[in-house]
Every structure is written in C-alpha cells, then in structure tokens.
Short mmCIF file of C-alpha atoms and ligand atoms in Angstrom, two decimals:
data_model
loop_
_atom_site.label_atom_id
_atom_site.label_comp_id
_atom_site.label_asym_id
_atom_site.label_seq_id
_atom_site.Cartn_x
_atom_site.Cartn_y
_atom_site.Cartn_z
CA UNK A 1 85.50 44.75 57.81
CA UNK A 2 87.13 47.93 56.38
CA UNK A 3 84.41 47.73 53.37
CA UNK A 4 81.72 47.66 55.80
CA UNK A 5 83.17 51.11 58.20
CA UNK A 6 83.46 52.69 54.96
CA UNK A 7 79.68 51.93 53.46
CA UNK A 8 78.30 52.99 56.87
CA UNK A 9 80.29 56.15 56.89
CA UNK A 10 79.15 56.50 53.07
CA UNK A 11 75.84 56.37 54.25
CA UNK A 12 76.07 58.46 57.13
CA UNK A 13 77.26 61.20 54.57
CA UNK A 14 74.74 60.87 52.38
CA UNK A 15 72.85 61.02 55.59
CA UNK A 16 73.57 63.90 56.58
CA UNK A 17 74.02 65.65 53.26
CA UNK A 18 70.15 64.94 52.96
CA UNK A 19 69.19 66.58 56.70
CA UNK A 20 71.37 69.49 55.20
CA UNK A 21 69.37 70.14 52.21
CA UNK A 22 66.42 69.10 54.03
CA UNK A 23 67.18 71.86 56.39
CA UNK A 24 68.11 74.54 53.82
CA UNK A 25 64.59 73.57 51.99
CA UNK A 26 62.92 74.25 54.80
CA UNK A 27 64.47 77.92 54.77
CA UNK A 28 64.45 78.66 51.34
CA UNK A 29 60.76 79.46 51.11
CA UNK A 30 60.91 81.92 53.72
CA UNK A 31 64.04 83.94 51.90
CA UNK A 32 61.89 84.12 48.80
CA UNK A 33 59.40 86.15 50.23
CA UNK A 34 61.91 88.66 51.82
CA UNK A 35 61.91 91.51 54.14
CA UNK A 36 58.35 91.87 55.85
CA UNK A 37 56.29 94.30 53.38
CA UNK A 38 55.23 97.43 55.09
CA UNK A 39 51.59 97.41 56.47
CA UNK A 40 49.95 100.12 54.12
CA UNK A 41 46.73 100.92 55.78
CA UNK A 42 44.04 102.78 54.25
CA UNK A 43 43.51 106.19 55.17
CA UNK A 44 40.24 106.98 57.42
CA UNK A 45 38.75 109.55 55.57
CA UNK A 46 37.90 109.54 51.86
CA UNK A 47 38.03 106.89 49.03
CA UNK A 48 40.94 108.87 47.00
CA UNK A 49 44.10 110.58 47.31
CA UNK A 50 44.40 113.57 45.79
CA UNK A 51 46.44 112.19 42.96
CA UNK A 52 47.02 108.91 41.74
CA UNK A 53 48.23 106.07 44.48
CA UNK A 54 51.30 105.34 42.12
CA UNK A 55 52.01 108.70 41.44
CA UNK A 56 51.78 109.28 45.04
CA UNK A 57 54.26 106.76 46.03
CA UNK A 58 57.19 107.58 43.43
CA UNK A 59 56.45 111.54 44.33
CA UNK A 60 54.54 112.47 47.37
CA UNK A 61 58.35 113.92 48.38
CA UNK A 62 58.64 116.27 45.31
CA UNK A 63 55.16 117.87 46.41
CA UNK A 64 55.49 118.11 49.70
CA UNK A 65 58.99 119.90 49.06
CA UNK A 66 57.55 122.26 46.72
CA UNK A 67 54.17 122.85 48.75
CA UNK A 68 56.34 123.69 51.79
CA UNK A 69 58.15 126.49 50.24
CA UNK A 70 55.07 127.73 48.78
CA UNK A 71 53.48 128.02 51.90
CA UNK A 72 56.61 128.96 54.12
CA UNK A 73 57.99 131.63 52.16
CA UNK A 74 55.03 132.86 50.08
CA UNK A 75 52.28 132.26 52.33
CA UNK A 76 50.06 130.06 49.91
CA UNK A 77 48.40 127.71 51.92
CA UNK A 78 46.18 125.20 49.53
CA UNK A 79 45.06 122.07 51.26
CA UNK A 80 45.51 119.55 48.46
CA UNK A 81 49.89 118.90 48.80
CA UNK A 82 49.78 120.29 52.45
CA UNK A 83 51.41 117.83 55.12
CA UNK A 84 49.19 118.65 57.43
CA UNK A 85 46.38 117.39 55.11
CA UNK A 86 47.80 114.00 54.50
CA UNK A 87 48.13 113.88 58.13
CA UNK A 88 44.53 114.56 58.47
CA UNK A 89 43.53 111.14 56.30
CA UNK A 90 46.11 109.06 57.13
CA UNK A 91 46.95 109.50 60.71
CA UNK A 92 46.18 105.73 62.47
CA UNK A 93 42.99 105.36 64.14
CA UNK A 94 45.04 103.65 67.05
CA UNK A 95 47.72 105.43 67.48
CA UNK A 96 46.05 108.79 66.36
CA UNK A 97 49.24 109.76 64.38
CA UNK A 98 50.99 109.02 60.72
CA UNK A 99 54.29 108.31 62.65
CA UNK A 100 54.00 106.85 66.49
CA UNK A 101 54.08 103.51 65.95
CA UNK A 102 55.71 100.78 63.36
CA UNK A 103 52.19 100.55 61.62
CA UNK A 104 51.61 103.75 61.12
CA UNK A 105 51.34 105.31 57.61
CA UNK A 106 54.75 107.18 57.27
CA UNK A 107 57.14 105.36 59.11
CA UNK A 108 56.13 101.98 58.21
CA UNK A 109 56.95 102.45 54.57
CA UNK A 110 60.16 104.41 55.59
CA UNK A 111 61.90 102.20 57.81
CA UNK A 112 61.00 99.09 54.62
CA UNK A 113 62.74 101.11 52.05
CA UNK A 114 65.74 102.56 54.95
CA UNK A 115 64.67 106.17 54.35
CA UNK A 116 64.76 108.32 56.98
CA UNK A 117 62.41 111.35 57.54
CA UNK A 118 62.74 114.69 59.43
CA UNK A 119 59.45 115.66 58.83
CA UNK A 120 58.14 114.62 62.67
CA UNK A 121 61.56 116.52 64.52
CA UNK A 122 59.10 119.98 63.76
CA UNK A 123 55.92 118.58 61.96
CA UNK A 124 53.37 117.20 64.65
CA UNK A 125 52.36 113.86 63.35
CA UNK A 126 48.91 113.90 64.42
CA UNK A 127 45.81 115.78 63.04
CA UNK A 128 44.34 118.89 65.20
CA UNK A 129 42.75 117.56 67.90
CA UNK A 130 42.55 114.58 70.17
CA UNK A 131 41.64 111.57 67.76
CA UNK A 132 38.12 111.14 69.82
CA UNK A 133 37.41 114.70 68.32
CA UNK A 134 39.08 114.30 64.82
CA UNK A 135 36.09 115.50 62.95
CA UNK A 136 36.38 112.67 60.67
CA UNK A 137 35.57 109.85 62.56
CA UNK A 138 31.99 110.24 62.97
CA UNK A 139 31.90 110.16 59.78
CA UNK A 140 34.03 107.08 59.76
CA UNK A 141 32.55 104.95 61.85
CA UNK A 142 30.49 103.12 59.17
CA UNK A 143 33.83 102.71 57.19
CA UNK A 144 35.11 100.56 60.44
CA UNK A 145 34.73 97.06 59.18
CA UNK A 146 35.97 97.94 55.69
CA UNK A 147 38.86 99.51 57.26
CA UNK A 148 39.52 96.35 59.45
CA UNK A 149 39.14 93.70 56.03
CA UNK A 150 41.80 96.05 54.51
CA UNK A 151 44.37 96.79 56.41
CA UNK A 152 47.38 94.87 56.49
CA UNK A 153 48.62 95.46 60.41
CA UNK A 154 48.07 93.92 63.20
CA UNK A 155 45.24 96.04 64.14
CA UNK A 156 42.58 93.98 65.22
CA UNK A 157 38.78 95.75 64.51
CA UNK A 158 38.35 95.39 68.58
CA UNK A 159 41.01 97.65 68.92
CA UNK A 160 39.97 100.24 65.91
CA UNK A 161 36.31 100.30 67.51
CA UNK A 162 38.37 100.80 71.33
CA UNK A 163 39.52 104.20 70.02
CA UNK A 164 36.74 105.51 68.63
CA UNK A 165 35.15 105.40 71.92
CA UNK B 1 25.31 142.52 57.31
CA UNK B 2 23.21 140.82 59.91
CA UNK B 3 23.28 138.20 57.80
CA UNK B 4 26.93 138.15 57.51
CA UNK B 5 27.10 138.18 61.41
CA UNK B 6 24.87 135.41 61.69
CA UNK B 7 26.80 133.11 59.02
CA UNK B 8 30.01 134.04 61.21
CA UNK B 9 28.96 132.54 63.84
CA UNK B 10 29.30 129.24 62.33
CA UNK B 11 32.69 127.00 62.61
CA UNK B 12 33.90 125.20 60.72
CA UNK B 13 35.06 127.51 57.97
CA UNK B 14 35.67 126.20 54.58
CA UNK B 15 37.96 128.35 52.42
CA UNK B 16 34.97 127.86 49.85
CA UNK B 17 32.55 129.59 52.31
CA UNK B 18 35.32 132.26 53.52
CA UNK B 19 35.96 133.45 49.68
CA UNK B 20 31.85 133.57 49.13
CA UNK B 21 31.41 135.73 52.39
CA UNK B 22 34.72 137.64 51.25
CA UNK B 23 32.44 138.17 48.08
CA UNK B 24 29.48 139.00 49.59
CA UNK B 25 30.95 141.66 51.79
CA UNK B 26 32.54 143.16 48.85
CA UNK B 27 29.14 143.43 47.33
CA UNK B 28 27.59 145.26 50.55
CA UNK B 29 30.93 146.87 50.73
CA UNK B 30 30.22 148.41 47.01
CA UNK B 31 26.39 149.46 48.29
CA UNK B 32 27.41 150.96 51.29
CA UNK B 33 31.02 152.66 51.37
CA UNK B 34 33.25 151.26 48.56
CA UNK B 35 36.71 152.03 49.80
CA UNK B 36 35.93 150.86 53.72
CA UNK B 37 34.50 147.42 52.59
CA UNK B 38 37.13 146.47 49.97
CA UNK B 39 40.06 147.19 52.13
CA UNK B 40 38.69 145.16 54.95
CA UNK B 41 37.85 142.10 52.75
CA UNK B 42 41.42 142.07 51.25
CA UNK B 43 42.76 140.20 54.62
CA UNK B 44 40.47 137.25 54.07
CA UNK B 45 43.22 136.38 51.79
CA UNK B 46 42.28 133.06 49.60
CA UNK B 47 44.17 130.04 50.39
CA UNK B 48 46.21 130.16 46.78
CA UNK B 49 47.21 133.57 47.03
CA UNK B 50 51.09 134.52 47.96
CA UNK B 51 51.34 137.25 50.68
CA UNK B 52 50.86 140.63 49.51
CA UNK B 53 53.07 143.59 49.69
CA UNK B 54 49.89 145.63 49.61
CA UNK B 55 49.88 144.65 53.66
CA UNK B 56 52.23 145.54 56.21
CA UNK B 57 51.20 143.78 59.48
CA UNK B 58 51.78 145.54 62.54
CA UNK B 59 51.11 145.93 66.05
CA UNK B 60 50.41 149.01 68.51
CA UNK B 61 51.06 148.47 71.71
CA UNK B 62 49.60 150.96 74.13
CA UNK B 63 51.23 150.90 77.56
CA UNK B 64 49.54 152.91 79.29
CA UNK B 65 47.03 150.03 79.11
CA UNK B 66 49.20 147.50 79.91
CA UNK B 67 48.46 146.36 83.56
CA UNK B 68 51.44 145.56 85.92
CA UNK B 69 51.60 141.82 86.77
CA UNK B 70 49.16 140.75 83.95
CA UNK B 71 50.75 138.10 81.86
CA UNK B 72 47.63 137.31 79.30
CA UNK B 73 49.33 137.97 76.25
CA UNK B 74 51.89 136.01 77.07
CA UNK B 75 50.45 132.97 77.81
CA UNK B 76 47.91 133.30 74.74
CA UNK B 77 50.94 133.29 72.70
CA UNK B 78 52.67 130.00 74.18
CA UNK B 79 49.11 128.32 74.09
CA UNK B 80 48.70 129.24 70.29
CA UNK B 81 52.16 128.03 69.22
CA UNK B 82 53.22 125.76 71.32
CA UNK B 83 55.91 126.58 73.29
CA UNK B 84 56.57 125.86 77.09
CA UNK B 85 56.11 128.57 79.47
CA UNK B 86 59.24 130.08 80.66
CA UNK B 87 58.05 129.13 84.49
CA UNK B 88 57.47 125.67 83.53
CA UNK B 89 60.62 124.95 81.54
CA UNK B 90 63.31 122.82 83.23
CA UNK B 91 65.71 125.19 81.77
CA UNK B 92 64.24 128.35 82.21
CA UNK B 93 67.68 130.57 81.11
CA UNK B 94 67.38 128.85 77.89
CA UNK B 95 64.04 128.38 77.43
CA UNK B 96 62.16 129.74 73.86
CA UNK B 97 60.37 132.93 74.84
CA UNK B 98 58.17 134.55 71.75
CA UNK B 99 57.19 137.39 73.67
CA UNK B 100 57.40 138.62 77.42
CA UNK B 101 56.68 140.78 79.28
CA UNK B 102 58.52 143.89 80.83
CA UNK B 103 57.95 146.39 83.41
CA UNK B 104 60.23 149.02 83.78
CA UNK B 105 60.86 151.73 86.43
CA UNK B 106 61.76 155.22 85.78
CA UNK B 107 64.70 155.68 88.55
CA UNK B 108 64.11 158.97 88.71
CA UNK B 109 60.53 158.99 89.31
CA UNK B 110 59.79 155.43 89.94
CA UNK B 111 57.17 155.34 87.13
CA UNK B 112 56.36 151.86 86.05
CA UNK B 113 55.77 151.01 82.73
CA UNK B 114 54.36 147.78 81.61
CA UNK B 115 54.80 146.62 78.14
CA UNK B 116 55.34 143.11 75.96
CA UNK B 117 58.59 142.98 73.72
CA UNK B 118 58.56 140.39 71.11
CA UNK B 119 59.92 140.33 67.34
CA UNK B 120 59.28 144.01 66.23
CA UNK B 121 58.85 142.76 62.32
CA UNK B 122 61.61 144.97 61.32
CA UNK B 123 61.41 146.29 57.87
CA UNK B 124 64.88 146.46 57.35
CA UNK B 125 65.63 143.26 59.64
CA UNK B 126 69.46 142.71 61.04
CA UNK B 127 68.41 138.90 61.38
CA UNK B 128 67.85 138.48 57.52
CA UNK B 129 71.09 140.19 57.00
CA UNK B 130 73.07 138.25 58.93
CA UNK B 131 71.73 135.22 57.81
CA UNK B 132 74.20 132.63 56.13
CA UNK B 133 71.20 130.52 54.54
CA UNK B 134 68.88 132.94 53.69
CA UNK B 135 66.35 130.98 56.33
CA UNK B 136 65.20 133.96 58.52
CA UNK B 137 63.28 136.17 55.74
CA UNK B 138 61.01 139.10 55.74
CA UNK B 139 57.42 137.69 53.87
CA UNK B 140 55.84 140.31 51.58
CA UNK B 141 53.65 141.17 54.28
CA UNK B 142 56.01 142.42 56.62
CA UNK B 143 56.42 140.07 58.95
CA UNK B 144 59.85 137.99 59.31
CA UNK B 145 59.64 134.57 60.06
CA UNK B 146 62.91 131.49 59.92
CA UNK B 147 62.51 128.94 57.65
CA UNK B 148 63.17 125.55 59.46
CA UNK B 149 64.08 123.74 56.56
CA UNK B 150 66.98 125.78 55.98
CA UNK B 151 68.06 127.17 59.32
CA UNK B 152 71.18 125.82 60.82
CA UNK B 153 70.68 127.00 64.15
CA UNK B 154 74.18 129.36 63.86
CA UNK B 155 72.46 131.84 65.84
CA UNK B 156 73.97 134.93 64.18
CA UNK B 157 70.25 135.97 64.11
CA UNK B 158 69.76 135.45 67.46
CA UNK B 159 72.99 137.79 67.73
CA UNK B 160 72.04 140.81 65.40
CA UNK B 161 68.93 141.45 67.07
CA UNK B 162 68.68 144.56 68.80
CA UNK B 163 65.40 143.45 70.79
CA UNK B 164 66.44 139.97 71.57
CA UNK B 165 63.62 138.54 70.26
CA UNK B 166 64.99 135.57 68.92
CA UNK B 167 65.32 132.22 70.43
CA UNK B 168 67.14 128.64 69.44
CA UNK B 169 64.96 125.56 70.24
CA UNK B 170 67.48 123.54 72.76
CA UNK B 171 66.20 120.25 73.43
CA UNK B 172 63.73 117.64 71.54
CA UNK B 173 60.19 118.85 71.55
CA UNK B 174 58.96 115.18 71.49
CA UNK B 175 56.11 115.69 69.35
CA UNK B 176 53.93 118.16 71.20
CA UNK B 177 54.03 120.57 68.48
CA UNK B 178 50.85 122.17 67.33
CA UNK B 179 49.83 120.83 64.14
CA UNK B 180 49.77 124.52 62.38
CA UNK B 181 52.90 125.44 64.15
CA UNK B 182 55.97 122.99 63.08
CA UNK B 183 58.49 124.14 65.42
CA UNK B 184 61.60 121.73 66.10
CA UNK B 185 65.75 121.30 68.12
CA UNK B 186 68.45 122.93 66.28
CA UNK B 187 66.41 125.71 64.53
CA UNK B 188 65.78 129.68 65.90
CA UNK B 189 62.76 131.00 66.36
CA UNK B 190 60.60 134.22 67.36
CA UNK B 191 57.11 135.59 67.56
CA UNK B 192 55.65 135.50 63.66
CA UNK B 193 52.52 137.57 64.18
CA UNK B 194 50.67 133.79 64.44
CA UNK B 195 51.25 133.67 60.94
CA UNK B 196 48.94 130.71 60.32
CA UNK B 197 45.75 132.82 62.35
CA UNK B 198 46.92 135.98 60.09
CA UNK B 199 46.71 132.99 56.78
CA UNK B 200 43.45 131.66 57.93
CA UNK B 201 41.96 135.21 57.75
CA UNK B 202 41.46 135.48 61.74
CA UNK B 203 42.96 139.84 61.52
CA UNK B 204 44.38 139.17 64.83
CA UNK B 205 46.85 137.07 66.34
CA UNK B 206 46.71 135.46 70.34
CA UNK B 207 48.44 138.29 72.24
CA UNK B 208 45.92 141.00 71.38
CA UNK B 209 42.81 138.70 71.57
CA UNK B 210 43.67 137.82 74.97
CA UNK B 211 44.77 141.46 76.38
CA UNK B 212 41.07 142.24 74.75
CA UNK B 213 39.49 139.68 76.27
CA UNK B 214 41.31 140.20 79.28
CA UNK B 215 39.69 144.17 79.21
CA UNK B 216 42.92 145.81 78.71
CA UNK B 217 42.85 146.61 74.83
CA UNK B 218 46.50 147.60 74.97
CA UNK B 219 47.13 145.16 71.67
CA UNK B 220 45.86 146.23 68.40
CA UNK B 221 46.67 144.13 65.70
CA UNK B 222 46.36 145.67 61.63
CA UNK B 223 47.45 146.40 58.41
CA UNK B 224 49.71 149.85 58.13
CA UNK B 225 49.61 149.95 54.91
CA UNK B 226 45.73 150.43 55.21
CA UNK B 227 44.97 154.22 55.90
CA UNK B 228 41.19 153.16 56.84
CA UNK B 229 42.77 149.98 59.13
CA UNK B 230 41.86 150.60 62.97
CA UNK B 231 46.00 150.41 63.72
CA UNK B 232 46.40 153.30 60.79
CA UNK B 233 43.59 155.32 62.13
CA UNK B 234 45.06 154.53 65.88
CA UNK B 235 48.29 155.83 64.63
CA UNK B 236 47.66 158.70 63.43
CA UNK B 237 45.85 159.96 66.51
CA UNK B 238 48.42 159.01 69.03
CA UNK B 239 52.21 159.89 69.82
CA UNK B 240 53.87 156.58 69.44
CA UNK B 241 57.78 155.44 69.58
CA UNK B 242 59.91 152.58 67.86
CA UNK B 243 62.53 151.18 70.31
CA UNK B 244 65.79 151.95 69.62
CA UNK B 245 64.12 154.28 66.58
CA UNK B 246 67.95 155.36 66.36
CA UNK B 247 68.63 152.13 64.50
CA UNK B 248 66.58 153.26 61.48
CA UNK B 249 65.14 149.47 61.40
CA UNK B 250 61.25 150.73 60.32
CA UNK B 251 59.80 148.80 62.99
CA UNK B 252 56.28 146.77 62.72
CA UNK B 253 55.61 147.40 66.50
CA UNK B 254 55.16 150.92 67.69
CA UNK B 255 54.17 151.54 71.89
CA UNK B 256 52.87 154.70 72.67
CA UNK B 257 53.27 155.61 76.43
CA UNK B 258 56.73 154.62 76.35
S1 SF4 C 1 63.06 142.38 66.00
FE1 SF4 C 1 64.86 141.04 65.82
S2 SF4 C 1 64.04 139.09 65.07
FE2 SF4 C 1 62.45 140.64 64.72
S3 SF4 C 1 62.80 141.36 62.60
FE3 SF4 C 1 63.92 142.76 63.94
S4 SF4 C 1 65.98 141.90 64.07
FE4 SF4 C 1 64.67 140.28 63.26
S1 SF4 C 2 70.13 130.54 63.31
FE1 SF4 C 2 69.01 130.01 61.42
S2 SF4 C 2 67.80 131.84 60.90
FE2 SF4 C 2 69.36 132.49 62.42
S3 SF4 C 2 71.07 133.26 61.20
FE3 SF4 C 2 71.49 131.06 61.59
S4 SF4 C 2 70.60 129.95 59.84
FE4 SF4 C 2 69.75 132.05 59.80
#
C-alpha cells in the first residue's frame, strides 16, 4: 500500500515538474525577443537624411550640440544639422509633432534606450504651422501608402489619410 | 529694381534665392550708387555666415510718436515670440514681459510721454558681467541674448539690469513655443531684437513693423554702424537720449522726445 502512495506521488511530481517546464516554455519565447523595439517611422518628406541612417543614429546628438552653439552664439543658421529641420521631416503625420506621443520619432527611440531629452522643455516639437498647412504634405500625399507599408506603429493608413484632411 | 520688387513679392524664400537677389542687388547696387547698394545688401546675411561685428543693431524710438494707450508693439512682440500677454497670464506679477509699454507724466507739467522699454542691447552689458555661466552674451552684432542651454536661471542678470528688462520663465510652457523661438521654465529671458527675423534677413523686427503698420512710425529698426542706414541718418538729424546715459552702458536703444 505504501509502494503504491509513493508511485502516485512520484508521478504527481513528475506531473507537475512537466506543467512547470511546460509553463516556462511557453514564456521563454517571448523573453527572447525582449523589450518592445521602438516604432521607427519614416520621415514624411524626402527619401534621405542628410547623412547616413547609421551615422545618424550613433551621432545625431554630437551635431545637434555643435549646430546649436553655432547658431546660438554665432548666429550661423544652416538648415542641414538644425533641430528645427529634423523636426520638419520627421514630425508624425498624426500627432503633427517628433515628441507628443509614444510613436513619435524622438521619444519613441528615447524612452527604448532610457535616455532622456530636454530638447522639447524649450524646443517646440512640431514644424511651423498647423500640420494641415505643413508645406510638405501636399507633396506627400502620394507617399501615403508607402508610408503606411513602412511604418512600424500602430498607425493605421485610415488614420494617416484622417489628418491630412 | 522693378524686377527685384516683383521677385519679392514671392514667399517662400529659399536661402538659395535670397543670396542670388543679395547678388543681383549688389550688381544694380555697383551700376547705380556703389556704397548705398552694398551696405544695404550686407544684412541679407547668408545662412553660414557668423554675425558680424561690422553691424551694430539698434533701435530709435521716437516718442513723440508714440500714441498714449496704443499697445501694438507690444503685442507684435508676444505674437512673434511666443510669450503670454501680461493681461492674460494667470500670474501677471511674474509673468515674462519682453517689452512694455510706459507712459509717464511730468509732475510738474503733467506732460505725458509714451514710450516702450525693453532690453536696450547694452554694449557694455551688466547682465553678461554678472553672469556665472557665461549664458547671457553680447553676439557680434550687438545684440545680447541668454543662452538656454547654459543658463541656470540664478537671476543675477535679471538683478544687474538697470532697465529691468529681463525676465525668468516661471512655470512649464507646455509646448506652445514657436518653432524659431525655443524659449523654456528655469531659464531668463528678454527682448533679442527677434533675432531669428534679423537672421532670416527680414531688417526689422515685430515691434517696429507693427507701430508702422499701425501709422505711428515711432520704431525704426537699423544698423548703427551703417552711416548710410535710415537709423544712422535718423540719428544724426535728431536730439536723442540713452536712459540712465550716466551709466556709461553704450546703449542700442536711443528715444528722442524723452
Ligand atoms: S538692457 Fe539689461 S538685459 Fe539688456 S543688455 Fe542691458 S543690462 Fe542686459
Ligand atoms: S539667470 Fe541665466 S543668464 Fe542670467 S545670470 Fe543667471 S545663468 Fe546668467
């Protein structure tokens, strides 16, 4: 009688032990993939940044640093490292801004890699204008779809075309 | 030059099109009257060109023009940059103020005078003296601006000013900031001469387009440096006054009337 409690509890371990790993299998795949990735969407206007996307990502800081006291204390004022000009491309098309919303270009890479901007406590985030007279999307209408395939947010291409009108 | 007016009639300007014009006029400047043409093309200053000591920026304010209870210049300013009218602050006593206006009575004769007081661009400015970080500065061209990205809002600036002119940005501006004027909490600030209109190559900044619009002329905006500049020649015809000249501070702004 004693044999037989101690198979069934035998079993019931091994029982268990299986649901456990079962259970943790079931999990593991989603660890793997980690953290959400930030939703990189491509800018509305034009096909290329001014330097190269890699480039851009390891050092759009360094030029933006050394722009801004260029143009603060000297008064140079070139468009290709100026904030205000990446604001200009990459500002959403929903929100209308680089730093509104989670999506948006700025902040959704910053709050993935836990870096924290003060850019927006002075910089407007959003291009001159209301977004229904940003003088690139007429010109970016036609790019709609593409935009829609590409991006990686939520952002469904109902929504896109809702703002441009 | 007809054709020049009729290609400046057309927004948008591309820095491109603003150096060819700047070229152009040269060339009719050379044709016509050398010295007049060149001077007046140097302001259309090319985007990758520093500020120039060659320019002092400065302002003539003529109060005898100034008309009690008009307020155009002021408004025109907080449009252009951005801040919150004094009225419609919910804290007007420490509310930014860039420029305002005065009108003061002679209590002797009880003659008014009407005039705006705003940063007078000092040459030899107490704020940049004072200064701990080095953030308020005097640009090459004369007119003294704060550098955000260093200021600490200490307000010894805000202090050392003789025309209290200066003011410290007190609550969260929530992203209404104009895109070409980054203005934030925590940092001082004061009329800059709309620095990014005098950049773009507009000659003038908000205050004296609107008290010209407005009929009164009592703004005129120019280079002092520039003998053949309408504020030079404007200068040198009328009587005009520094506040507080005493202070030896070279002042930007002169008023005549005063
Ligand atoms: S008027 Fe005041 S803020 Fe302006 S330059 Fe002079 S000291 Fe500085
Ligand atoms: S408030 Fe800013 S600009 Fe003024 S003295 Fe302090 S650090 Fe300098």
């Amino acid at each position: 009688m004693a044999g037989k409690i101690k198979s069934l509890l035998a079993l019931g371990a091994v029982v268990l032990t299986t649901a456990a790993l079962a259970w943790a299998g079931a999990d593991a795949p989603a660890q793997a993939s980690g953290a959400p990735k930030p939703a990189i969407t491509k800018a509305v206007k034009g096909e290329q940044c001014v330097e190269d996307i890699d480039f851009m990502r390891r050092n759009h800081m360094k030029l933006l640093n050394h722009q801004r006291d260029k143009t603060v204390i000297e008064g140079v004022r070139t468009k290709k490292h100026s904030l205000k000009e990446c604001i200009e491309c990459h500002a959403s098309e929903k929100t209308g801004s680089v730093a509104a919303a989670r999506d948006d270009f700025c902040v959704s890479c910053h709050s993935y890699a836990a870096v924290k901007i003060d850019c927006f406590e002075c910089h407007s985030t959003k291009p001159q204008g209301p977004m229904s007279m940003h003088p690139l999307n007429a010109e970016t209408v036609r790019y709609k779809h593409k935009l829609a395939a590409r991006t990686t947010s939520g952002v469904s291409a109902q929504e896109m075309a809702g703002v441009a009108q | 030059m007809s054709e020049l007016n009729s290609m400046s009639n057309q927004a948008p300007e591309s820095p491109e099109r603003r150096r060819f014009v700047g070229a152009a006029t040269a060339v009719a400047g050379l044709a016509i009257a050398p010295g007049v043409m060149l001077y007046q093309v140097a302001h259309g200053r090319p985007d990758d060109q520093s500020a120039s000591s060659a320019v002092r920026w400065g302002m003539l304010v003529d109060s005898t023009k100034c008309a009690s209870g008009c307020n155009d210049c002021v408004s025109a300013c907080s449009t252009e940059n951005g801040w919150t009218p004094v009225a419609e602050s919910k804290h007007p006593r420490q509310a930014p103020q860039w420029i305002r206006k005065l009108e003061l009575e002679d209590p002797l004769t009880q003659m008014e005078t009407n005039l705006p007081m705003m940063c007078q661009h000092c040459a030899e400015p107490p704020c940049v003296d004072v200064c701990p970080t080095g953030a308020s500065f005097k640009r090459a061209d004369g007119i003294v601006l704060v550098n955000r990205h260093t200021c600490i809002g200490c307000r010894y600036c805000m202090m050392a000013c003789p025309y209290k002119a200066r003011s410290l940005v007190h609550e969260p501006l929530n992203d209404t900031q104009k895109p070409d004027v980054p203005r934030g909490m925590g940092c001082v600030e004061a009329c800059t001469f709309c620095v990014q209109k005098v950049d773009r190559g507009d000659g003038n900044t908000a205050c004296a387009e609107a008290c010209a619009a407005a009929g009164h002329n009592a703004l005129l905006f120019g280079d002092m440096n520039d003998p053949e500049s309408g504020i030079s020649r404007r200068l040198r015809e009328l009587p005009t006054k520094q506040v507080r000249a005493d202070l030896n501070l070279n002042l930007g702004v002169r008023y005549h009337g005063i």
